[in-house]
Amino acid sequence: VVASMAHLQEEKLRLQEELLGLQEKLAARENEELSRSLQLQSQVEALKAKLLEQAQEISRLRSQLGGTEAEKHRAQLAAENERLRQEMKTCEGELLELRRQQQQQQQQALCQDCAHLQENAELQERLCQLQQEAEEARGKLAELELEVQQKTNRLAEVELRLKDSLAERAEEEERLSRRLRDSQETIASLKSQPQQVKYIIKTVEVESAKVKQALCESQSRNQYLQEQVGMQRQVLKEMEQQLQSSQKTVAQLRAQIMMYEAELERAQGEMLEEMQAMEEEKNQAIEEAFSRAQVEMKAVHENLAGVRTNLLTLQPALRTLTHDYNSLKRQVRDFPLLLQEALRSARAEISQAIEEVHSTNRELLRKYRRELQLRKKCHNELVRLKGNIRVFGRVRPITREDGEGPEAASAVTFDADDDSVLHLLHRGKQVSFELDKVFPPQASQEEVFQEVQALVTSCIDGYNVCIFAYGQTGAGKTYTMEGTAANPGINQRALQLLFSEVRGKAADWDYAISVSAAEIYNESLRDLLGKEPQEKLEIKLCPDGSGQLYVPGLTEFRVQSVEDINKVFEFGHLNRATECTNLNEHSSRSHALLIVTVRGLDRSTGLRTTGKLNLVDLAGSERVGRSGAEGSRLREAQHINKSLSALGDVIYALRSRQGHVPFRNSKLTYLLQDSLSGDSKTLMMVQVSPAEKNSSETLCSLKFAERVRSVELGPGSRKAELASWPSQEHLEGDSPGTSAPSSRGHASPSPGQLSSRSASIRRKLQTSG
Ligand code: ADP
Ligand code: MG
């Protein structure tokens, strides 16, 4: 800080010196300029004064030239003189007048003596006075004349002087004009000079501003530095004070040190003494330890001798240990060989045991298969005993659409003890029907499916199954087959059951489940899962000569889960819906088929099975067209009528074991030929409405149901039924027993045909054990 301060001080001094130099220069220049300008001013002033003087002189001379005072005076005097002469003349005239008046008065006085004497005296006094005055005026006049004389002399004198002064003035004038000219020249020359001066002054002014600013800055800086210096001085003072105090402490400390040193010396002395004492002690202790060590050493030597003797005794033990170790080593070396030996024998034992297990397993499997076969046969037999063709009835509940009042009252009643009987009140008469099973309105989808389950599972065993929903529109066919999303019907439940059954058999069997969906409308078949649903499909015989039927182009989807089938249903619905304007109406006039094919492969035997489950939602069985339906509606009705009649015919023919079954009479029966004939199982679910207003349709449906079912009843009745199997048209008869001859004209089977059929039944029973 001091160095920087000194440096700053130096700089400050340098700047101050510079500043002083500049100020001096400036002052010198200013003085110079000032003196020069003063000189010039004084010159100018002197010249101006001279000029003024000369001008005054000139004006004075000019006034002198214009007429002197003496002349004026003389003229005045002359004028006065004249005036006085005139006055005198007037006075003389008055005097003469007075004299003449006196003479006249004397003449008169002579006359008037006494009166004019006083007046005369007064006049004479006045005359004297006037004469005195005249005398004075004469004196005055003489004086004035003298004065005039004097003045005239002086005038001459003055004129002379004037002449002289005129000459002088001319001379002077000339000189002054000369001088004036000179001075004007000088002024002109001087006038050119001030510009230079001004420039110099200006530059000086500009420089001086800068210099002043610098000065200001340096002054402020100087002030700041001075403050700093003041501060530093303060600090210095403080430090000095500190130094003084520390000097004081140093002095104190020194005194202490001295004291300590003295103490230290004393302590050293003491220590030396102590050390000496300790040395002595140490020597003593060493001596003692040495003697003790000698004693100990002796003891150790003795111990060592003992250990040596011990060691000699341990050697033989070590030898035996080494021996043992070597023998163990040998054993370890031999162990793998032993192990292999043991393993070999164990393996042999195990394989023998496995073989035994295998053989028992095979035996068990054989037995299991036999049992399975037996179960299948039993199941089959059970189904057969129940009848390959079974007819169920289902009564839907009264719905809001049925309306209210007597029209909507239930016309159907049930038998509490017999679930296969149902009574219908039709036109005041109660008609009873007996079916394989009747589901009342409160029967759930689950309950219905329970009864259908056995049929569905037989599909896995390779049987073909058909489930039909028959009934008038609105009787619940679709509800039973498809159901609702929350409460699905047979279709979805059947597939679900198939999935779970297949899963249960997955250990031995490979199963593939696929579905097709088709629709028969006006006797033409459409693929509901195809890319072109409007395309009409044909049913053809397999070219392999097996006599099997197939539909070329019918789409088949492999399904593995409920989601898959839901997608398939959705897709089918979509296709069905896009093809018509009113799905409900359309669906009631067409047959909807869901065909599920279950293909199985027994992995152990290589046995293949194929079962088909046909789920058919039939067209509405209501009698249309009787009351003059026309055009497409009539055609539809005819087609429906024809196909439902054909179905009835086929079922009739099958149940009655006819040799000829008229499958070809409709597309539906033709398509389902495989699934209706042979060991196939058929379920007809006849749907009816309980509403009073639907009672005639309900009657028709129940008649159809009972007739289908009663085919296999007692031989007498069968015969009777066989003879009177009506067409769909004849089912339409309002009252029971009004059956007309078949319009289709089936040939009634002859008794011979019947006997041959019963023989075939017998054969079948024998083969099924
Ligand atoms: P269909 O297919 O024979 O024309 P639907 O299945 O469409 O008749 O049934 C007609 C109406 O009756 C539908 O609203 C349906 O939900 C209802 N329905 C039918 N059967 C039942 C039932 N068992 N329980 C409840 N509602 C039913
Ligand atoms: Mg329907």
mmCIF file of N, CA, C and O in Angstrom, residues 247-281:
data_model
loop_
_atom_site.group_PDB
_atom_site.id
_atom_site.type_symbol
_atom_site.label_atom_id
_atom_site.label_comp_id
_atom_site.label_asym_id
_atom_site.label_seq_id
_atom_site.Cartn_x
_atom_site.Cartn_y
_atom_site.Cartn_z
ATOM 1 N N GLN A 247 5.635 -4.393 22.315
ATOM 2 C CA GLN A 247 6.976 -4.186 22.884
ATOM 3 C C GLN A 247 6.928 -4.338 24.409
ATOM 4 O O GLN A 247 7.794 -4.955 25.013
ATOM 5 N N LYS A 248 5.835 -3.786 24.897
ATOM 6 C CA LYS A 248 5.656 -3.895 26.336
ATOM 7 C C LYS A 248 5.562 -5.350 26.732
ATOM 8 O O LYS A 248 6.250 -5.821 27.648
ATOM 9 N N THR A 249 4.696 -6.115 25.997
ATOM 10 C CA THR A 249 4.520 -7.534 26.319
ATOM 11 C C THR A 249 5.835 -8.264 26.145
ATOM 12 O O THR A 249 6.175 -9.157 26.931
ATOM 13 N N VAL A 250 6.592 -7.883 25.090
ATOM 14 C CA VAL A 250 7.893 -8.525 24.847
ATOM 15 C C VAL A 250 8.776 -8.343 26.068
ATOM 16 O O VAL A 250 9.413 -9.294 26.540
ATOM 17 N N ALA A 251 8.734 -7.154 26.548
ATOM 18 C CA ALA A 251 9.562 -6.870 27.723
ATOM 19 C C ALA A 251 9.118 -7.746 28.894
ATOM 20 O O ALA A 251 9.937 -8.384 29.559
ATOM 21 N N GLN A 252 7.791 -7.829 29.026
ATOM 22 C CA GLN A 252 7.251 -8.668 30.100
ATOM 23 C C GLN A 252 7.677 -10.112 29.918
ATOM 24 O O GLN A 252 8.120 -10.778 30.848
ATOM 25 N N LEU A 253 7.512 -10.566 28.634
ATOM 26 C CA LEU A 253 7.850 -11.959 28.324
ATOM 27 C C LEU A 253 9.323 -12.229 28.589
ATOM 28 O O LEU A 253 9.709 -13.295 29.086
ATOM 29 N N ARG A 254 10.111 -11.273 28.203
ATOM 30 C CA ARG A 254 11.555 -11.436 28.415
ATOM 31 C C ARG A 254 11.835 -11.670 29.901
ATOM 32 O O ARG A 254 12.613 -12.553 30.287
ATOM 33 N N ALA A 255 11.134 -10.866 30.670
ATOM 34 C CA ALA A 255 11.326 -10.996 32.131
ATOM 35 C C ALA A 255 10.915 -12.387 32.563
ATOM 36 O O ALA A 255 11.638 -13.074 33.300
ATOM 37 N N GLN A 256 9.788 -12.870 31.986
ATOM 38 C CA GLN A 256 9.298 -14.208 32.319
ATOM 39 C C GLN A 256 10.306 -15.252 31.904
ATOM 40 O O GLN A 256 10.596 -16.200 32.630
ATOM 41 N N ILE A 257 10.820 -15.058 30.647
ATOM 42 C CA ILE A 257 11.802 -16.027 30.119
ATOM 43 C C ILE A 257 12.995 -16.118 31.064
ATOM 44 O O ILE A 257 13.471 -17.206 31.393
ATOM 45 N N MET A 258 13.396 -14.989 31.455
ATOM 46 C CA MET A 258 14.548 -14.956 32.375
ATOM 47 C C MET A 258 14.232 -15.804 33.609
ATOM 48 O O MET A 258 15.029 -16.632 34.058
ATOM 49 N N MET A 259 12.992 -15.561 34.068
ATOM 50 C CA MET A 259 12.568 -16.266 35.264
ATOM 51 C C MET A 259 12.571 -17.773 35.000
ATOM 52 O O MET A 259 13.111 -18.566 35.763
ATOM 53 N N TYR A 260 11.981 -18.155 33.834
ATOM 54 C CA TYR A 260 11.889 -19.562 33.476
ATOM 55 C C TYR A 260 13.263 -20.164 33.334
ATOM 56 O O TYR A 260 13.515 -21.307 33.732
ATOM 57 N N GLU A 261 14.144 -19.424 32.713
ATOM 58 C CA GLU A 261 15.511 -19.932 32.508
ATOM 59 C C GLU A 261 16.161 -20.272 33.853
ATOM 60 O O GLU A 261 16.773 -21.328 34.004
ATOM 61 N N ALA A 262 15.917 -19.393 34.746
ATOM 62 C CA ALA A 262 16.483 -19.622 36.081
ATOM 63 C C ALA A 262 15.904 -20.908 36.655
ATOM 64 O O ALA A 262 16.620 -21.785 37.142
ATOM 65 N N GLU A 263 14.568 -21.034 36.451
ATOM 66 C CA GLU A 263 13.894 -22.219 36.963
ATOM 67 C C GLU A 263 14.406 -23.469 36.293
ATOM 68 O O GLU A 263 14.615 -24.514 36.916
ATOM 69 N N LEU A 264 14.585 -23.328 34.953
ATOM 70 C CA LEU A 264 15.053 -24.452 34.136
ATOM 71 C C LEU A 264 16.410 -24.940 34.622
ATOM 72 O O LEU A 264 16.649 -26.143 34.765
ATOM 73 N N GLU A 265 17.235 -23.989 34.864
ATOM 74 C CA GLU A 265 18.581 -24.343 35.342
ATOM 75 C C GLU A 265 18.496 -25.140 36.636
ATOM 76 O O GLU A 265 19.114 -26.186 36.809
ATOM 77 N N ARG A 266 17.595 -24.639 37.449
ATOM 78 C CA ARG A 266 17.401 -25.314 38.727
ATOM 79 C C ARG A 266 16.916 -26.744 38.499
ATOM 80 O O ARG A 266 17.447 -27.707 39.040
ATOM 81 N N ALA A 267 15.907 -26.864 37.589
ATOM 82 C CA ALA A 267 15.315 -28.171 37.282
ATOM 83 C C ALA A 267 16.356 -29.111 36.702
ATOM 84 O O ALA A 267 16.363 -30.303 37.017
ATOM 85 N N GLN A 268 17.201 -28.543 35.818
ATOM 86 C CA GLN A 268 18.259 -29.372 35.205
ATOM 87 C C GLN A 268 19.146 -29.994 36.265
ATOM 88 O O GLN A 268 19.500 -31.167 36.218
ATOM 89 N N GLY A 269 19.475 -29.131 37.167
ATOM 90 C CA GLY A 269 20.320 -29.607 38.280
ATOM 91 C C GLY A 269 19.651 -30.783 38.988
ATOM 92 O O GLY A 269 20.242 -31.838 39.169
ATOM 93 N N GLU A 270 18.344 -30.572 39.232
ATOM 94 C CA GLU A 270 17.612 -31.621 39.936
ATOM 95 C C GLU A 270 17.585 -32.889 39.115
ATOM 96 O O GLU A 270 17.763 -34.008 39.618
ATOM 97 N N MET A 271 17.347 -32.692 37.812
ATOM 98 C CA MET A 271 17.225 -33.830 36.918
ATOM 99 C C MET A 271 18.515 -34.618 36.869
ATOM 100 O O MET A 271 18.513 -35.856 36.874
ATOM 101 N N LEU A 272 19.568 -33.924 36.775
ATOM 102 C CA LEU A 272 20.871 -34.589 36.728
ATOM 103 C C LEU A 272 21.036 -35.485 37.944
ATOM 104 O O LEU A 272 21.454 -36.644 37.836
ATOM 105 N N GLU A 273 20.613 -34.905 39.029
ATOM 106 C CA GLU A 273 20.727 -35.681 40.266
ATOM 107 C C GLU A 273 19.892 -36.950 40.173
ATOM 108 O O GLU A 273 20.340 -38.061 40.463
ATOM 109 N N GLU A 274 18.640 -36.768 39.703
ATOM 110 C CA GLU A 274 17.729 -37.889 39.583
ATOM 111 C C GLU A 274 18.268 -38.947 38.652
ATOM 112 O O GLU A 274 18.193 -40.154 38.912
ATOM 113 N N MET A 275 18.806 -38.463 37.510
ATOM 114 C CA MET A 275 19.339 -39.371 36.509
ATOM 115 C C MET A 275 20.440 -40.235 37.095
ATOM 116 O O MET A 275 20.516 -41.441 36.852
ATOM 117 N N GLN A 276 21.207 -39.598 37.834
ATOM 118 C CA GLN A 276 22.302 -40.332 38.465
ATOM 119 C C GLN A 276 21.731 -41.454 39.341
ATOM 120 O O GLN A 276 22.165 -42.613 39.275
ATOM 121 N N ALA A 277 20.753 -41.046 40.115
ATOM 122 C CA ALA A 277 20.128 -42.030 41.011
ATOM 123 C C ALA A 277 19.548 -43.181 40.217
ATOM 124 O O ALA A 277 19.711 -44.355 40.576
ATOM 125 N N MET A 278 18.883 -42.860 39.068
ATOM 126 C CA MET A 278 18.246 -43.865 38.237
ATOM 127 C C MET A 278 19.255 -44.800 37.614
ATOM 128 O O MET A 278 19.029 -46.010 37.503
ATOM 129 N N GLU A 279 20.341 -44.212 37.176
ATOM 130 C CA GLU A 279 21.435 -45.016 36.588
ATOM 131 C C GLU A 279 21.860 -46.085 37.572
ATOM 132 O O GLU A 279 21.988 -47.271 37.227
ATOM 133 N N GLU A 280 21.980 -45.636 38.757
ATOM 134 C CA GLU A 280 22.394 -46.599 39.793
ATOM 135 C C GLU A 280 21.359 -47.706 39.928
ATOM 136 O O GLU A 280 21.683 -48.899 39.944
ATOM 137 N N GLU A 281 20.074 -47.273 39.954
ATOM 138 C CA GLU A 281 18.985 -48.240 40.081
ATOM 139 C C GLU A 281 19.008 -49.234 38.942
ATOM 140 O O GLU A 281 18.838 -50.449 39.123
#
